[in-house]
Structure formats: structure tokens, C-alpha cells
Amino acid sequence: SIRFDFVENAEIKDISSIDAKNFHINVLGAKNMTMSNIKIIAPEDSPNTDGIHLGRSDGVKILNSFISTGDDCISVGDGTSNLHVEKVTCGPGHGISVGSLGRYGKEQDVSGIRVVNCTLQETDNGLRIKTWPSAACSTTASDIHFENIIVKNVSNPILIDQEYCPWNQCNKKKASTIKLVNISFKKIRGTSGNKDAVKLLCSKGYPCQNVEIGDIDIKYSGADGPPTFQCSNVSPKLLGAQSPKACSSPVTKLPQ
């Protein structure tokens, strides 16, 4: 509904977007842009109604905003660097996502993504990084940090998915060539909407490097058992306490 293309040194504030047909706000090629007090609302069953989608942008801040949609609250596309997200309430929707990455050729690296002091409620995913197997490029996503996040009945609260392949549009037997480096999830607490509290499914061709997990406390009270913490092709560095216990559960595949 609203596009900001190649905007530099700008402040966008006090905007509401209701029931967009597609992405509510699309940001492309921005530099040094601050968005604050943004309110975005769409039905939770409305497809492709991403709240704010960014690509090829540097130095964007998203602050003090409320996003409730049928897709990602915030989605980070290729070529994004130095993004700061703080005090955003997200939900319902599909959470805060880096990616998907690797679907197209000539994608650019992603770096310097920081999401802090946010609340996610009733979302289908929480904090998510997603890359395609049989990727069409070999880019790197690095320095991605999530800290001090509250989750309330969020399915898949913490998720790295390097086998992201909606509608089976790819060859899953070919490992993702997107490299994930310097990733952290710290002080994430609350409740999960399913038993998959933490799922780190990294590429077997390019295992995730330097992943830190610190002070995770995610509860789940469903009938199908206690919450799980799954790891594949990653050996995270552990800081503080983790509940559920880190990398303690057998790996199950994600439904597509």
C-alpha cells in the first residue's frame, strides 16, 4: 500500500495502515530512515499482508510500533544492513523474519540485524531466519541478534529454517548455500503455541557458524508433551540457562 523507494535521511511516524491488499509498507533502497509509531492491522487469515518489508536498505530503525497481520510483521529481504527494531508488538501474524533468502540469483548479503525489547503474541512463528535449499545464490547473512523478547503463545518461537521450501518449489536434497554467521538469541521468554520451542535447522552444506543461545525460558503446556529444543548442523555456544535444555530433542522436519 505504501512504498518508500530510495528514501534517505528520513523520519516516518504516526502512520496507520489498515487491511492492505498486499504488503502494507515496502521499503527499498533506503538509507538512514527511522519509522516510529506505526500501526498496521489486517486479518490474521489475509495472505501476503506483510507489515513492513525491507530490502537493499541500510540504517533503518523501526521503533514503538504495533503490527497485526496475516503474514510477517517485519520481513527482512536481501541486501539489508544495520536494521534496528525495538519496542515493536507483533501479532497475530507470522512473526519477525529474516528472509526468505536464496530463492533468486544475485541476491546481496544481509548483515547487522538487531531486534530488541519486542513482544510477539499469538503468531505462527516467532523469531525466524529462513533460507531456501537448492538456493540460486551463495550469499551470507551475518550479525543477526535477537534479545529481550517476550513470546505469548507463539508457535515456533525461535526458528532457523534452512530448508524453507513452501509448496515444494525446490530440491530439498540440495543443501542451502546461504551462510549464517554470528547469530544470537538471548533473553527470550514466555510461552510456545506448539512443542517446538527452539528449532535450529542449519544447512548440512554450510553449517551455521558462531550461534549463541543465552537465557531461554519458553514454556509449553500442550497435551503432546514438554517443549523441545532441536539442533541440526549447528553447535551453539550456550550462555546462562536454557529451558528447554539446548539441543536435547531429536530433530523433526517442519511441515510445509
PDB file of C-alpha atoms in Angstrom:
ATOM      1  CA  SER A   1       0.000   0.000   0.000  1.00  0.00           C
ATOM      2  CA  ILE A   2       2.831   2.391   0.881  1.00  0.00           C
ATOM      3  CA  ARG A   3       6.234   2.334  -0.779  1.00  0.00           C
ATOM      4  CA  PHE A   4       9.399   4.121   0.260  1.00  0.00           C
ATOM      5  CA  ASP A   5      11.896   3.695  -2.576  1.00  0.00           C
ATOM      6  CA  PHE A   6      15.439   5.087  -2.257  1.00  0.00           C
ATOM      7  CA  VAL A   7      14.485   7.410   0.578  1.00  0.00           C
ATOM      8  CA  GLU A   8      17.415   8.854   2.536  1.00  0.00           C
ATOM      9  CA  ASN A   9      17.704  10.637   5.889  1.00  0.00           C
ATOM     10  CA  ALA A  10      14.001  10.465   6.639  1.00  0.00           C
ATOM     11  CA  GLU A  11      11.704  10.160   9.631  1.00  0.00           C
ATOM     12  CA  ILE A  12       8.372   8.396   9.098  1.00  0.00           C
ATOM     13  CA  LYS A  13       5.984   8.464  12.051  1.00  0.00           C
ATOM     14  CA  ASP A  14       2.354   8.290  13.173  1.00  0.00           C
ATOM     15  CA  ILE A  15       1.088   6.255  10.192  1.00  0.00           C
ATOM     16  CA  SER A  16      -1.721   3.679  10.314  1.00  0.00           C
ATOM     17  CA  SER A  17      -2.302   1.110   7.557  1.00  0.00           C
ATOM     18  CA  ILE A  18      -5.474  -0.967   7.691  1.00  0.00           C
ATOM     19  CA  ASP A  19      -6.377  -4.011   5.532  1.00  0.00           C
ATOM     20  CA  ALA A  20      -3.816  -3.643   2.756  1.00  0.00           C
ATOM     21  CA  LYS A  21      -4.280  -5.931  -0.259  1.00  0.00           C
ATOM     22  CA  ASN A  22      -0.610  -6.955  -0.127  1.00  0.00           C
ATOM     23  CA  PHE A  23       2.432  -5.651   1.802  1.00  0.00           C
ATOM     24  CA  HIS A  24       1.398  -2.735   3.995  1.00  0.00           C
ATOM     25  CA  ILE A  25       4.733  -0.910   3.809  1.00  0.00           C
ATOM     26  CA  ASN A  26       7.557  -1.742   1.391  1.00  0.00           C
ATOM     27  CA  VAL A  27      10.987  -0.180   1.890  1.00  0.00           C
ATOM     28  CA  LEU A  28      13.573  -0.477  -0.885  1.00  0.00           C
ATOM     29  CA  GLY A  29      16.969   1.161  -1.130  1.00  0.00           C
ATOM     30  CA  ALA A  30      16.526   3.318   1.965  1.00  0.00           C
ATOM     31  CA  LYS A  31      19.383   4.886   3.914  1.00  0.00           C
ATOM     32  CA  ASN A  32      19.180   6.281   7.436  1.00  0.00           C
ATOM     33  CA  MET A  33      15.416   6.098   7.834  1.00  0.00           C
ATOM     34  CA  THR A  34      13.547   5.943  11.147  1.00  0.00           C
ATOM     35  CA  MET A  35       9.986   4.664  11.365  1.00  0.00           C
ATOM     36  CA  SER A  36       8.150   5.147  14.642  1.00  0.00           C
ATOM     37  CA  ASN A  37       4.631   4.855  15.997  1.00  0.00           C
ATOM     38  CA  ILE A  38       3.464   2.813  13.018  1.00  0.00           C
ATOM     39  CA  LYS A  39       0.184   0.922  13.384  1.00  0.00           C
ATOM     40  CA  ILE A  40      -0.593  -1.884  10.934  1.00  0.00           C
ATOM     41  CA  ILE A  41      -3.705  -4.074  11.055  1.00  0.00           C
ATOM     42  CA  ALA A  42      -5.036  -6.827   8.774  1.00  0.00           C
ATOM     43  CA  PRO A  43      -6.994 -10.044   9.433  1.00  0.00           C
ATOM     44  CA  GLU A  44      -4.815 -12.925  10.606  1.00  0.00           C
ATOM     45  CA  ASP A  45      -6.017 -15.068   7.676  1.00  0.00           C
ATOM     46  CA  SER A  46      -5.160 -12.483   4.992  1.00  0.00           C
ATOM     47  CA  PRO A  47      -2.336 -13.742   2.715  1.00  0.00           C
ATOM     48  CA  ASN A  48       0.837 -11.776   1.939  1.00  0.00           C
ATOM     49  CA  THR A  49      -0.099  -8.830   4.105  1.00  0.00           C
ATOM     50  CA  ASP A  50       3.409  -8.357   5.498  1.00  0.00           C
ATOM     51  CA  GLY A  51       3.558  -5.384   7.819  1.00  0.00           C
ATOM     52  CA  ILE A  52       6.904  -3.862   6.851  1.00  0.00           C
ATOM     53  CA  HIS A  53       9.145  -5.464   4.225  1.00  0.00           C
ATOM     54  CA  LEU A  54      12.663  -4.176   3.709  1.00  0.00           C
ATOM     55  CA  GLY A  55      15.229  -4.845   1.025  1.00  0.00           C
ATOM     56  CA  ARG A  56      18.571  -3.356  -0.076  1.00  0.00           C
ATOM     57  CA  SER A  57      18.373  -0.813   2.739  1.00  0.00           C
ATOM     58  CA  ASP A  58      20.964   0.437   5.233  1.00  0.00           C
ATOM     59  CA  GLY A  59      20.469   2.114   8.598  1.00  0.00           C
ATOM     60  CA  VAL A  60      16.699   1.682   9.065  1.00  0.00           C
ATOM     61  CA  LYS A  61      15.124   1.839  12.532  1.00  0.00           C
ATOM     62  CA  ILE A  62      11.616   0.570  13.352  1.00  0.00           C
ATOM     63  CA  LEU A  63      10.527   1.751  16.790  1.00  0.00           C
ATOM     64  CA  ASN A  64       7.475   1.796  19.094  1.00  0.00           C
ATOM     65  CA  SER A  65       5.062   0.203  16.638  1.00  0.00           C
ATOM     66  CA  PHE A  66       2.141  -2.252  16.598  1.00  0.00           C
ATOM     67  CA  ILE A  67       1.793  -4.760  13.759  1.00  0.00           C
ATOM     68  CA  SER A  68      -1.013  -7.302  13.463  1.00  0.00           C
ATOM     69  CA  THR A  69      -1.318  -9.037  10.073  1.00  0.00           C
ATOM     70  CA  GLY A  70      -1.774 -12.294   8.187  1.00  0.00           C
ATOM     71  CA  ASP A  71       1.912 -12.614   7.279  1.00  0.00           C
ATOM     72  CA  ASP A  72       5.292 -11.491   8.625  1.00  0.00           C
ATOM     73  CA  CYS A  73       5.083  -8.468  10.902  1.00  0.00           C
ATOM     74  CA  ILE A  74       8.534  -7.460   9.673  1.00  0.00           C
ATOM     75  CA  SER A  75      10.335  -9.261   6.850  1.00  0.00           C
ATOM     76  CA  VAL A  76      13.957  -8.591   6.026  1.00  0.00           C
ATOM     77  CA  GLY A  77      14.926  -9.106   2.388  1.00  0.00           C
ATOM     78  CA  ASP A  78      18.337  -9.405   0.796  1.00  0.00           C
ATOM     79  CA  GLY A  79      20.789  -6.506   0.855  1.00  0.00           C
ATOM     80  CA  THR A  80      19.536  -5.206   4.213  1.00  0.00           C
ATOM     81  CA  SER A  81      22.150  -3.963   6.685  1.00  0.00           C
ATOM     82  CA  ASN A  82      22.168  -2.175  10.028  1.00  0.00           C
ATOM     83  CA  LEU A  83      18.485  -2.651  10.845  1.00  0.00           C
ATOM     84  CA  HIS A  84      17.372  -1.864  14.396  1.00  0.00           C
ATOM     85  CA  VAL A  85      13.923  -2.991  15.580  1.00  0.00           C
ATOM     86  CA  GLU A  86      12.863  -2.020  19.100  1.00  0.00           C
ATOM     87  CA  LYS A  87       9.656  -1.915  21.142  1.00  0.00           C
ATOM     88  CA  VAL A  88       7.524  -3.465  18.431  1.00  0.00           C
ATOM     89  CA  THR A  89       4.453  -5.512  19.355  1.00  0.00           C
ATOM     90  CA  CYS A  90       3.740  -8.182  16.738  1.00  0.00           C
ATOM     91  CA  GLY A  91       0.748 -10.454  16.420  1.00  0.00           C
ATOM     92  CA  PRO A  92      -1.125 -12.176  15.142  1.00  0.00           C
ATOM     93  CA  GLY A  93       0.906 -12.880  12.012  1.00  0.00           C
ATOM     94  CA  HIS A  94       3.992 -14.849  11.058  1.00  0.00           C
ATOM     95  CA  GLY A  95       6.473 -13.167  13.379  1.00  0.00           C
ATOM     96  CA  ILE A  96       9.685 -11.299  12.584  1.00  0.00           C
ATOM     97  CA  SER A  97      11.583 -12.941   9.729  1.00  0.00           C
ATOM     98  CA  VAL A  98      14.989 -12.578   8.135  1.00  0.00           C
ATOM     99  CA  GLY A  99      14.378 -13.935   4.644  1.00  0.00           C
ATOM    100  CA  SER A 100      13.465 -15.865   2.859  1.00  0.00           C
ATOM    101  CA  LEU A 101      16.925 -15.764   1.276  1.00  0.00           C
ATOM    102  CA  GLY A 102      18.294 -17.686  -1.672  1.00  0.00           C
ATOM    103  CA  ARG A 103      15.284 -18.006  -3.910  1.00  0.00           C
ATOM    104  CA  TYR A 104      16.729 -15.770  -6.609  1.00  0.00           C
ATOM    105  CA  GLY A 105      20.152 -15.253  -8.149  1.00  0.00           C
ATOM    106  CA  LYS A 106      22.266 -12.152  -7.491  1.00  0.00           C
ATOM    107  CA  GLU A 107      20.908 -11.609  -4.008  1.00  0.00           C
ATOM    108  CA  GLN A 108      23.007  -9.426  -1.722  1.00  0.00           C
ATOM    109  CA  ASP A 109      24.335 -10.184   1.775  1.00  0.00           C
ATOM    110  CA  VAL A 110      22.353  -9.361   4.910  1.00  0.00           C
ATOM    111  CA  SER A 111      24.200  -8.016   7.966  1.00  0.00           C
ATOM    112  CA  GLY A 112      23.730  -6.151  11.215  1.00  0.00           C
ATOM    113  CA  ILE A 113      20.127  -7.032  12.144  1.00  0.00           C
ATOM    114  CA  ARG A 114      19.164  -6.270  15.752  1.00  0.00           C
ATOM    115  CA  VAL A 115      15.723  -6.959  17.258  1.00  0.00           C
ATOM    116  CA  VAL A 116      15.369  -5.978  20.935  1.00  0.00           C
ATOM    117  CA  ASN A 117      12.706  -5.353  23.575  1.00  0.00           C
ATOM    118  CA  CYS A 118       9.815  -6.646  21.464  1.00  0.00           C
ATOM    119  CA  THR A 119       6.680  -8.673  22.213  1.00  0.00           C
ATOM    120  CA  LEU A 120       5.247 -11.363  19.941  1.00  0.00           C
ATOM    121  CA  GLN A 121       1.760 -12.673  20.655  1.00  0.00           C
ATOM    122  CA  GLU A 122      -0.278 -15.435  19.004  1.00  0.00           C
ATOM    123  CA  THR A 123       1.997 -15.588  15.948  1.00  0.00           C
ATOM    124  CA  ASP A 124       2.597 -18.632  13.712  1.00  0.00           C
ATOM    125  CA  ASN A 125       6.348 -18.132  14.020  1.00  0.00           C
ATOM    126  CA  GLY A 126       8.407 -16.010  16.338  1.00  0.00           C
ATOM    127  CA  LEU A 127      11.978 -15.014  15.577  1.00  0.00           C
ATOM    128  CA  ARG A 128      12.779 -16.689  12.280  1.00  0.00           C
ATOM    129  CA  ILE A 129      15.623 -16.920   9.776  1.00  0.00           C
ATOM    130  CA  LYS A 130      14.640 -18.758   6.590  1.00  0.00           C
ATOM    131  CA  THR A 131      16.699 -19.756   3.553  1.00  0.00           C
ATOM    132  CA  TRP A 132      15.916 -21.908   0.544  1.00  0.00           C
ATOM    133  CA  PRO A 133      17.570 -25.239  -0.163  1.00  0.00           C
ATOM    134  CA  SER A 134      18.915 -25.531  -3.712  1.00  0.00           C
ATOM    135  CA  ALA A 135      19.481 -21.775  -3.392  1.00  0.00           C
ATOM    136  CA  ALA A 136      20.106 -19.743  -6.520  1.00  0.00           C
ATOM    137  CA  CYS A 137      22.975 -17.790  -4.900  1.00  0.00           C
ATOM    138  CA  SER A 138      25.630 -18.090  -2.191  1.00  0.00           C
ATOM    139  CA  THR A 139      25.168 -15.034  -0.004  1.00  0.00           C
ATOM    140  CA  THR A 140      25.888 -14.604   3.707  1.00  0.00           C
ATOM    141  CA  ALA A 141      23.566 -13.432   6.486  1.00  0.00           C
ATOM    142  CA  SER A 142      25.609 -12.324   9.480  1.00  0.00           C
ATOM    143  CA  ASP A 143      25.435 -10.484  12.791  1.00  0.00           C
ATOM    144  CA  ILE A 144      21.752 -11.141  13.444  1.00  0.00           C
ATOM    145  CA  HIS A 145      20.795 -10.641  17.092  1.00  0.00           C
ATOM    146  CA  PHE A 146      17.513 -11.091  18.953  1.00  0.00           C
ATOM    147  CA  GLU A 147      17.459 -10.023  22.599  1.00  0.00           C
ATOM    148  CA  ASN A 148      14.964  -9.438  25.405  1.00  0.00           C
ATOM    149  CA  ILE A 149      11.892 -10.747  23.586  1.00  0.00           C
ATOM    150  CA  ILE A 150       8.608 -11.817  25.193  1.00  0.00           C
ATOM    151  CA  VAL A 151       6.609 -14.517  23.383  1.00  0.00           C
ATOM    152  CA  LYS A 152       2.973 -15.212  24.220  1.00  0.00           C
ATOM    153  CA  ASN A 153       1.505 -18.422  22.777  1.00  0.00           C
ATOM    154  CA  VAL A 154       3.829 -18.184  19.769  1.00  0.00           C
ATOM    155  CA  SER A 155       4.296 -21.281  17.595  1.00  0.00           C
ATOM    156  CA  ASN A 156       7.946 -21.971  16.673  1.00  0.00           C
ATOM    157  CA  PRO A 157       9.183 -19.113  18.889  1.00  0.00           C
ATOM    158  CA  ILE A 158      12.834 -19.480  17.824  1.00  0.00           C
ATOM    159  CA  LEU A 159      13.434 -20.890  14.360  1.00  0.00           C
ATOM    160  CA  ILE A 160      16.327 -21.159  11.936  1.00  0.00           C
ATOM    161  CA  ASP A 161      14.945 -22.922   8.867  1.00  0.00           C
ATOM    162  CA  GLN A 162      17.464 -23.582   6.102  1.00  0.00           C
ATOM    163  CA  GLU A 163      15.040 -25.985   4.448  1.00  0.00           C
ATOM    164  CA  TYR A 164      12.405 -23.355   3.731  1.00  0.00           C
ATOM    165  CA  CYS A 165      10.540 -24.628   0.696  1.00  0.00           C
ATOM    166  CA  PRO A 166       6.875 -23.608   0.549  1.00  0.00           C
ATOM    167  CA  TRP A 167       4.736 -25.607  -1.851  1.00  0.00           C
ATOM    168  CA  ASN A 168       7.748 -27.852  -2.640  1.00  0.00           C
ATOM    169  CA  GLN A 169       9.138 -25.373  -5.154  1.00  0.00           C
ATOM    170  CA  CYS A 170      12.729 -26.561  -4.723  1.00  0.00           C
ATOM    171  CA  ASN A 171      15.042 -29.537  -4.448  1.00  0.00           C
ATOM    172  CA  LYS A 172      15.276 -30.264  -0.754  1.00  0.00           C
ATOM    173  CA  LYS A 173      18.063 -32.774  -1.276  1.00  0.00           C
ATOM    174  CA  LYS A 174      20.400 -29.937  -2.221  1.00  0.00           C
ATOM    175  CA  ALA A 175      21.635 -28.098   0.868  1.00  0.00           C
ATOM    176  CA  SER A 176      21.117 -24.365   1.205  1.00  0.00           C
ATOM    177  CA  THR A 177      24.162 -22.381   0.098  1.00  0.00           C
ATOM    178  CA  ILE A 178      23.264 -19.385   2.252  1.00  0.00           C
ATOM    179  CA  LYS A 179      25.817 -18.988   5.057  1.00  0.00           C
ATOM    180  CA  LEU A 180      24.557 -17.961   8.502  1.00  0.00           C
ATOM    181  CA  VAL A 181      27.263 -16.443  10.715  1.00  0.00           C
ATOM    182  CA  ASN A 182      27.213 -14.717  14.129  1.00  0.00           C
ATOM    183  CA  ILE A 183      23.614 -15.289  15.205  1.00  0.00           C
ATOM    184  CA  SER A 184      22.319 -14.855  18.762  1.00  0.00           C
ATOM    185  CA  PHE A 185      19.093 -15.406  20.670  1.00  0.00           C
ATOM    186  CA  LYS A 186      19.304 -14.010  24.210  1.00  0.00           C
ATOM    187  CA  LYS A 187      16.738 -13.425  26.963  1.00  0.00           C
ATOM    188  CA  ILE A 188      13.797 -14.958  25.092  1.00  0.00           C
ATOM    189  CA  ARG A 189      10.975 -15.881  27.453  1.00  0.00           C
ATOM    190  CA  GLY A 190       7.297 -16.758  27.515  1.00  0.00           C
ATOM    191  CA  THR A 191       5.038 -19.464  26.139  1.00  0.00           C
ATOM    192  CA  SER A 192       5.014 -21.506  22.946  1.00  0.00           C
ATOM    193  CA  GLY A 193       1.925 -22.368  20.921  1.00  0.00           C
ATOM    194  CA  ASN A 194       3.417 -25.751  19.971  1.00  0.00           C
ATOM    195  CA  LYS A 195       6.060 -28.058  21.401  1.00  0.00           C
ATOM    196  CA  ASP A 196       8.783 -26.849  19.003  1.00  0.00           C
ATOM    197  CA  ALA A 197      10.091 -24.111  21.290  1.00  0.00           C
ATOM    198  CA  VAL A 198      13.507 -23.847  19.617  1.00  0.00           C
ATOM    199  CA  LYS A 199      14.418 -25.277  16.239  1.00  0.00           C
ATOM    200  CA  LEU A 200      17.827 -24.610  14.709  1.00  0.00           C
ATOM    201  CA  LEU A 201      17.808 -26.372  11.339  1.00  0.00           C
ATOM    202  CA  CYS A 202      21.007 -25.294   9.629  1.00  0.00           C
ATOM    203  CA  SER A 203      22.379 -26.275   6.233  1.00  0.00           C
ATOM    204  CA  LYS A 204      24.311 -29.519   6.025  1.00  0.00           C
ATOM    205  CA  GLY A 205      26.405 -27.968   3.262  1.00  0.00           C
ATOM    206  CA  TYR A 206      27.172 -24.789   5.219  1.00  0.00           C
ATOM    207  CA  PRO A 207      26.528 -25.353   8.934  1.00  0.00           C
ATOM    208  CA  CYS A 208      25.666 -22.246  10.955  1.00  0.00           C
ATOM    209  CA  GLN A 209      28.735 -20.588  12.483  1.00  0.00           C
ATOM    210  CA  ASN A 210      29.018 -18.867  15.861  1.00  0.00           C
ATOM    211  CA  VAL A 211      25.440 -19.222  17.092  1.00  0.00           C
ATOM    212  CA  GLU A 212      24.893 -18.079  20.689  1.00  0.00           C
ATOM    213  CA  ILE A 213      21.931 -19.081  22.832  1.00  0.00           C
ATOM    214  CA  GLY A 214      21.546 -17.256  26.136  1.00  0.00           C
ATOM    215  CA  ASP A 215      18.866 -17.360  28.836  1.00  0.00           C
ATOM    216  CA  ILE A 216      15.977 -19.029  27.062  1.00  0.00           C
ATOM    217  CA  ASP A 217      12.855 -19.769  29.125  1.00  0.00           C
ATOM    218  CA  ILE A 218       9.977 -20.958  26.953  1.00  0.00           C
ATOM    219  CA  LYS A 219       7.139 -22.991  28.424  1.00  0.00           C
ATOM    220  CA  TYR A 220       4.563 -25.192  26.728  1.00  0.00           C
ATOM    221  CA  SER A 221       1.624 -26.919  28.378  1.00  0.00           C
ATOM    222  CA  GLY A 222       0.066 -28.827  25.468  1.00  0.00           C
ATOM    223  CA  ALA A 223      -1.052 -32.437  25.670  1.00  0.00           C
ATOM    224  CA  ASP A 224       1.647 -33.656  23.254  1.00  0.00           C
ATOM    225  CA  GLY A 225       4.395 -33.246  25.788  1.00  0.00           C
ATOM    226  CA  PRO A 226       7.055 -30.850  27.047  1.00  0.00           C
ATOM    227  CA  PRO A 227       8.684 -28.221  24.817  1.00  0.00           C
ATOM    228  CA  THR A 228      11.613 -29.293  22.631  1.00  0.00           C
ATOM    229  CA  PHE A 229      14.921 -27.740  21.583  1.00  0.00           C
ATOM    230  CA  GLN A 230      16.217 -29.200  18.307  1.00  0.00           C
ATOM    231  CA  CYS A 231      19.583 -28.645  16.624  1.00  0.00           C
ATOM    232  CA  SER A 232      20.781 -29.780  13.222  1.00  0.00           C
ATOM    233  CA  ASN A 233      24.150 -28.871  11.672  1.00  0.00           C
ATOM    234  CA  VAL A 234      24.926 -26.380  14.440  1.00  0.00           C
ATOM    235  CA  SER A 235      26.796 -26.422  17.752  1.00  0.00           C
ATOM    236  CA  PRO A 236      25.576 -23.339  19.588  1.00  0.00           C
ATOM    237  CA  LYS A 237      27.536 -21.593  22.295  1.00  0.00           C
ATOM    238  CA  LEU A 238      25.422 -21.640  25.441  1.00  0.00           C
ATOM    239  CA  LEU A 239      25.229 -18.750  27.894  1.00  0.00           C
ATOM    240  CA  GLY A 240      23.153 -18.646  31.068  1.00  0.00           C
ATOM    241  CA  ALA A 241      20.249 -21.092  31.384  1.00  0.00           C
ATOM    242  CA  GLN A 242      18.142 -22.756  28.707  1.00  0.00           C
ATOM    243  CA  SER A 243      14.674 -24.188  29.196  1.00  0.00           C
ATOM    244  CA  PRO A 244      14.066 -26.477  27.390  1.00  0.00           C
ATOM    245  CA  LYS A 245      17.585 -27.917  27.522  1.00  0.00           C
ATOM    246  CA  ALA A 246      19.599 -26.942  24.461  1.00  0.00           C
ATOM    247  CA  CYS A 247      19.828 -29.446  21.606  1.00  0.00           C
ATOM    248  CA  SER A 248      18.189 -32.146  23.740  1.00  0.00           C
ATOM    249  CA  SER A 249      15.457 -33.264  21.346  1.00  0.00           C
ATOM    250  CA  PRO A 250      15.502 -35.400  18.198  1.00  0.00           C
ATOM    251  CA  VAL A 251      15.092 -33.397  15.020  1.00  0.00           C
ATOM    252  CA  THR A 252      11.725 -33.481  13.277  1.00  0.00           C
ATOM    253  CA  LYS A 253      11.035 -31.891   9.915  1.00  0.00           C
ATOM    254  CA  LEU A 254       8.920 -28.782   9.611  1.00  0.00           C
ATOM    255  CA  PRO A 255       5.575 -29.083   7.859  1.00  0.00           C
ATOM    256  CA  GLN A 256       5.487 -27.244   4.539  1.00  0.00           C
TER     257      GLN A 256
END
